[in-house]
Amino acid sequence: MQGSGLSALVRDLDAAIARRPPEQRVETLRRVTDLFLRDAKALRGEHVDVFDIVIARLAAVIERRARIDLSERLADVPNAPIGVIRTLAQDDIVVARPVLTRSPCLTSSDLVAIAAAKGRDHMLAICERPYLPSAVTDALVMRGDRAVLHAVSRNAGAKFSRAGLEALIAKARADFALQAQLGQRVDIPEPHRTRLISIAKEAARRRLADALPEAAESDIASVVDAGAQSLAPRGSPERYAEAEAEVARLLSLGHLDEKAVAGFAESERFEECVLAITRLCGVSQAIAERTLTGDVELLVVLCRAQEWTWKTTRALIALQGPRGGRTAKRAYASFRSLAVETALRAVRALTLQEASRDIVGVSGAGM
């Protein structure tokens, strides 16, 4: 569309909007959005640009409830009008949340700019995205408060630069919960994990010495060393190699099934459980490790999708030690209420997110 024609369209649109009462503006926006969503896959770039102008003009003069609806409808569309998406992402958090957490249209640069311009709620929403490149996590770590740091460290799809990870570990020095969360990540390089363990041990030693001034130094050191094991990775390369051979053998015989998983869990064979879940549930090893070291809700979803029994699920939860025992009761309520079909849909969505994350990871250098 030529510049003069575009200007005429905008003038006519603004005039039409000015003549319409608020309820008619909302209805017009819904109809225009319906038209875009109907044809979105077939639209060329210049056509999307026209929708961008029309929807943006209408969205600027409607109430918040209608903008929330617009954000929900456009959040998952790969070629949604980018100007509208960026405007919605900068709106009040109830409007912005759907596009901040889900929209594939927002680039790393967009997310960094939003993290810099907006507050905690917007940063927390960004932390919910299935994949966060290091440029975004750098911004979140540098600017975010404690809640943001915890949220980004919990995100298994978050990637950290060396500088970002060093800053996050430095901030964990005075935050015991953050130390534990970072210790559960499977992607922490060994030098950083060693530093994290050292920080955790020193912090624990100070706390125990203050709380128990009469305790012997050797007793405190023993307790500290035992606690620091929670920050060490559960699986070793040697054990994973052995487990891989056993899981592959069972798979070749057609015996890799729920009974095998239950046997691994009851024998506390962590690595075998991780690799069996990876094979049977179709998720990555990182996801499987995450479910067995802290994410009980996701573990319940995977078990229900496979239609495994509560006995097997509980045995897998028990691999988390005392913490697993404390969460088993709540997990059982989720297990009973979660429909198999719902669990299957959730697992399919998770695997698609992982696949898209891998694609973005390969092509994201240009973002």
PDB file of C-alpha atoms in Angstrom, residues 162-276:
ATOM      1  CA  ARG A 162      28.609 -16.526  31.950  1.00  0.00           C
ATOM      2  CA  ALA A 163      28.201 -13.005  33.320  1.00  0.00           C
ATOM      3  CA  GLY A 164      24.525 -13.546  34.094  1.00  0.00           C
ATOM      4  CA  LEU A 165      25.188 -16.800  35.905  1.00  0.00           C
ATOM      5  CA  GLU A 166      27.993 -15.251  37.919  1.00  0.00           C
ATOM      6  CA  ALA A 167      25.709 -12.382  38.933  1.00  0.00           C
ATOM      7  CA  LEU A 168      22.937 -14.810  39.882  1.00  0.00           C
ATOM      8  CA  ILE A 169      25.287 -16.901  42.032  1.00  0.00           C
ATOM      9  CA  ALA A 170      26.628 -13.744  43.685  1.00  0.00           C
ATOM     10  CA  LYS A 171      23.074 -12.720  44.584  1.00  0.00           C
ATOM     11  CA  ALA A 172      22.462 -16.214  45.955  1.00  0.00           C
ATOM     12  CA  ARG A 173      25.136 -15.613  48.607  1.00  0.00           C
ATOM     13  CA  ALA A 174      22.523 -14.141  50.961  1.00  0.00           C
ATOM     14  CA  ASP A 175      19.546 -16.138  49.650  1.00  0.00           C
ATOM     15  CA  PHE A 176      19.446 -19.754  50.809  1.00  0.00           C
ATOM     16  CA  ALA A 177      16.332 -20.613  48.797  1.00  0.00           C
ATOM     17  CA  LEU A 178      17.961 -19.303  45.622  1.00  0.00           C
ATOM     18  CA  GLN A 179      21.034 -21.423  46.355  1.00  0.00           C
ATOM     19  CA  ALA A 180      18.811 -24.507  46.528  1.00  0.00           C
ATOM     20  CA  GLN A 181      16.980 -23.637  43.308  1.00  0.00           C
ATOM     21  CA  LEU A 182      20.212 -23.127  41.398  1.00  0.00           C
ATOM     22  CA  GLY A 183      21.484 -26.396  42.808  1.00  0.00           C
ATOM     23  CA  GLN A 184      18.556 -28.199  41.172  1.00  0.00           C
ATOM     24  CA  ARG A 185      19.441 -26.962  37.688  1.00  0.00           C
ATOM     25  CA  VAL A 186      21.148 -29.510  35.475  1.00  0.00           C
ATOM     26  CA  ASP A 187      22.827 -26.931  33.224  1.00  0.00           C
ATOM     27  CA  ILE A 188      25.110 -25.224  35.754  1.00  0.00           C
ATOM     28  CA  PRO A 189      28.722 -25.613  34.558  1.00  0.00           C
ATOM     29  CA  GLU A 190      30.977 -27.413  37.016  1.00  0.00           C
ATOM     30  CA  PRO A 191      33.106 -24.368  37.983  1.00  0.00           C
ATOM     31  CA  HIS A 192      29.967 -22.388  38.806  1.00  0.00           C
ATOM     32  CA  ARG A 193      28.451 -25.318  40.704  1.00  0.00           C
ATOM     33  CA  THR A 194      31.632 -25.622  42.759  1.00  0.00           C
ATOM     34  CA  ARG A 195      31.409 -21.915  43.629  1.00  0.00           C
ATOM     35  CA  LEU A 196      27.715 -22.272  44.471  1.00  0.00           C
ATOM     36  CA  ILE A 197      28.421 -25.177  46.824  1.00  0.00           C
ATOM     37  CA  SER A 198      31.212 -23.206  48.475  1.00  0.00           C
ATOM     38  CA  ILE A 199      28.880 -20.234  49.037  1.00  0.00           C
ATOM     39  CA  ALA A 200      26.142 -22.491  50.424  1.00  0.00           C
ATOM     40  CA  LYS A 201      28.535 -24.252  52.799  1.00  0.00           C
ATOM     41  CA  GLU A 202      29.926 -20.995  54.148  1.00  0.00           C
ATOM     42  CA  ALA A 203      26.442 -19.540  54.670  1.00  0.00           C
ATOM     43  CA  ALA A 204      25.253 -22.713  56.396  1.00  0.00           C
ATOM     44  CA  ARG A 205      28.364 -22.793  58.609  1.00  0.00           C
ATOM     45  CA  ARG A 206      27.711 -19.222  59.770  1.00  0.00           C
ATOM     46  CA  ARG A 207      24.054 -19.914  60.517  1.00  0.00           C
ATOM     47  CA  LEU A 208      24.802 -23.062  62.484  1.00  0.00           C
ATOM     48  CA  ALA A 209      27.628 -21.417  64.426  1.00  0.00           C
ATOM     49  CA  ASP A 210      25.298 -18.549  65.407  1.00  0.00           C
ATOM     50  CA  ALA A 211      22.439 -20.874  66.341  1.00  0.00           C
ATOM     51  CA  LEU A 212      24.591 -23.464  68.152  1.00  0.00           C
ATOM     52  CA  PRO A 213      27.533 -21.635  69.727  1.00  0.00           C
ATOM     53  CA  GLU A 214      28.362 -24.652  71.888  1.00  0.00           C
ATOM     54  CA  ALA A 215      28.559 -27.110  68.972  1.00  0.00           C
ATOM     55  CA  ALA A 216      31.931 -28.514  67.976  1.00  0.00           C
ATOM     56  CA  GLU A 217      33.396 -27.240  64.716  1.00  0.00           C
ATOM     57  CA  SER A 218      33.740 -30.809  63.445  1.00  0.00           C
ATOM     58  CA  ASP A 219      30.028 -31.486  64.054  1.00  0.00           C
ATOM     59  CA  ILE A 220      29.048 -28.309  62.223  1.00  0.00           C
ATOM     60  CA  ALA A 221      31.329 -29.216  59.304  1.00  0.00           C
ATOM     61  CA  SER A 222      29.744 -32.675  59.081  1.00  0.00           C
ATOM     62  CA  VAL A 223      26.220 -31.240  58.949  1.00  0.00           C
ATOM     63  CA  VAL A 224      27.249 -28.616  56.401  1.00  0.00           C
ATOM     64  CA  ASP A 225      28.882 -31.187  54.112  1.00  0.00           C
ATOM     65  CA  ALA A 226      25.798 -33.382  54.242  1.00  0.00           C
ATOM     66  CA  GLY A 227      23.518 -30.457  53.385  1.00  0.00           C
ATOM     67  CA  ALA A 228      25.722 -29.370  50.503  1.00  0.00           C
ATOM     68  CA  GLN A 229      25.065 -32.662  48.765  1.00  0.00           C
ATOM     69  CA  SER A 230      21.641 -31.317  47.750  1.00  0.00           C
ATOM     70  CA  LEU A 231      23.444 -28.850  45.470  1.00  0.00           C
ATOM     71  CA  ALA A 232      25.486 -31.523  43.765  1.00  0.00           C
ATOM     72  CA  PRO A 233      24.101 -33.135  40.600  1.00  0.00           C
ATOM     73  CA  ARG A 234      22.289 -36.401  41.300  1.00  0.00           C
ATOM     74  CA  GLY A 235      23.637 -38.341  38.340  1.00  0.00           C
ATOM     75  CA  SER A 236      27.242 -38.953  37.389  1.00  0.00           C
ATOM     76  CA  PRO A 237      28.494 -39.624  33.834  1.00  0.00           C
ATOM     77  CA  GLU A 238      29.633 -43.081  34.901  1.00  0.00           C
ATOM     78  CA  ARG A 239      26.279 -43.992  36.422  1.00  0.00           C
ATOM     79  CA  TYR A 240      24.416 -42.591  33.414  1.00  0.00           C
ATOM     80  CA  ALA A 241      26.519 -44.732  31.087  1.00  0.00           C
ATOM     81  CA  GLU A 242      25.613 -47.851  33.093  1.00  0.00           C
ATOM     82  CA  ALA A 243      21.963 -46.812  33.243  1.00  0.00           C
ATOM     83  CA  GLU A 244      21.859 -46.149  29.496  1.00  0.00           C
ATOM     84  CA  ALA A 245      23.038 -49.695  28.795  1.00  0.00           C
ATOM     85  CA  GLU A 246      20.385 -51.197  31.088  1.00  0.00           C
ATOM     86  CA  VAL A 247      17.539 -49.039  29.749  1.00  0.00           C
ATOM     87  CA  ALA A 248      18.559 -49.798  26.141  1.00  0.00           C
ATOM     88  CA  ARG A 249      18.615 -53.528  26.942  1.00  0.00           C
ATOM     89  CA  LEU A 250      15.116 -53.456  28.400  1.00  0.00           C
ATOM     90  CA  LEU A 251      13.874 -51.376  25.480  1.00  0.00           C
ATOM     91  CA  SER A 252      15.247 -53.869  22.951  1.00  0.00           C
ATOM     92  CA  LEU A 253      13.487 -56.706  24.784  1.00  0.00           C
ATOM     93  CA  GLY A 254      10.206 -54.814  24.963  1.00  0.00           C
ATOM     94  CA  HIS A 255      10.393 -54.736  28.769  1.00  0.00           C
ATOM     95  CA  LEU A 256      10.827 -51.016  29.319  1.00  0.00           C
ATOM     96  CA  ASP A 257       7.442 -50.289  30.888  1.00  0.00           C
ATOM     97  CA  GLU A 258       5.787 -49.114  34.080  1.00  0.00           C
ATOM     98  CA  LYS A 259       6.915 -52.212  35.975  1.00  0.00           C
ATOM     99  CA  ALA A 260      10.536 -51.468  35.082  1.00  0.00           C
ATOM    100  CA  VAL A 261      10.169 -47.815  36.109  1.00  0.00           C
ATOM    101  CA  ALA A 262       8.611 -48.819  39.440  1.00  0.00           C
ATOM    102  CA  GLY A 263      11.441 -51.257  40.063  1.00  0.00           C
ATOM    103  CA  PHE A 264      14.038 -48.569  39.334  1.00  0.00           C
ATOM    104  CA  ALA A 265      12.290 -46.113  41.672  1.00  0.00           C
ATOM    105  CA  GLU A 266      11.913 -48.596  44.524  1.00  0.00           C
ATOM    106  CA  SER A 267      15.623 -49.456  44.210  1.00  0.00           C
ATOM    107  CA  GLU A 268      16.448 -45.706  44.177  1.00  0.00           C
ATOM    108  CA  ARG A 269      18.149 -46.005  40.796  1.00  0.00           C
ATOM    109  CA  PHE A 270      17.845 -42.342  39.901  1.00  0.00           C
ATOM    110  CA  GLU A 271      19.668 -42.408  36.551  1.00  0.00           C
ATOM    111  CA  GLU A 272      17.639 -45.378  35.280  1.00  0.00           C
ATOM    112  CA  CYS A 273      14.420 -43.553  36.230  1.00  0.00           C
ATOM    113  CA  VAL A 274      15.534 -40.419  34.380  1.00  0.00           C
ATOM    114  CA  LEU A 275      16.410 -42.295  31.191  1.00  0.00           C
ATOM    115  CA  ALA A 276      13.290 -44.476  31.329  1.00  0.00           C
TER     116      ALA A 276
END
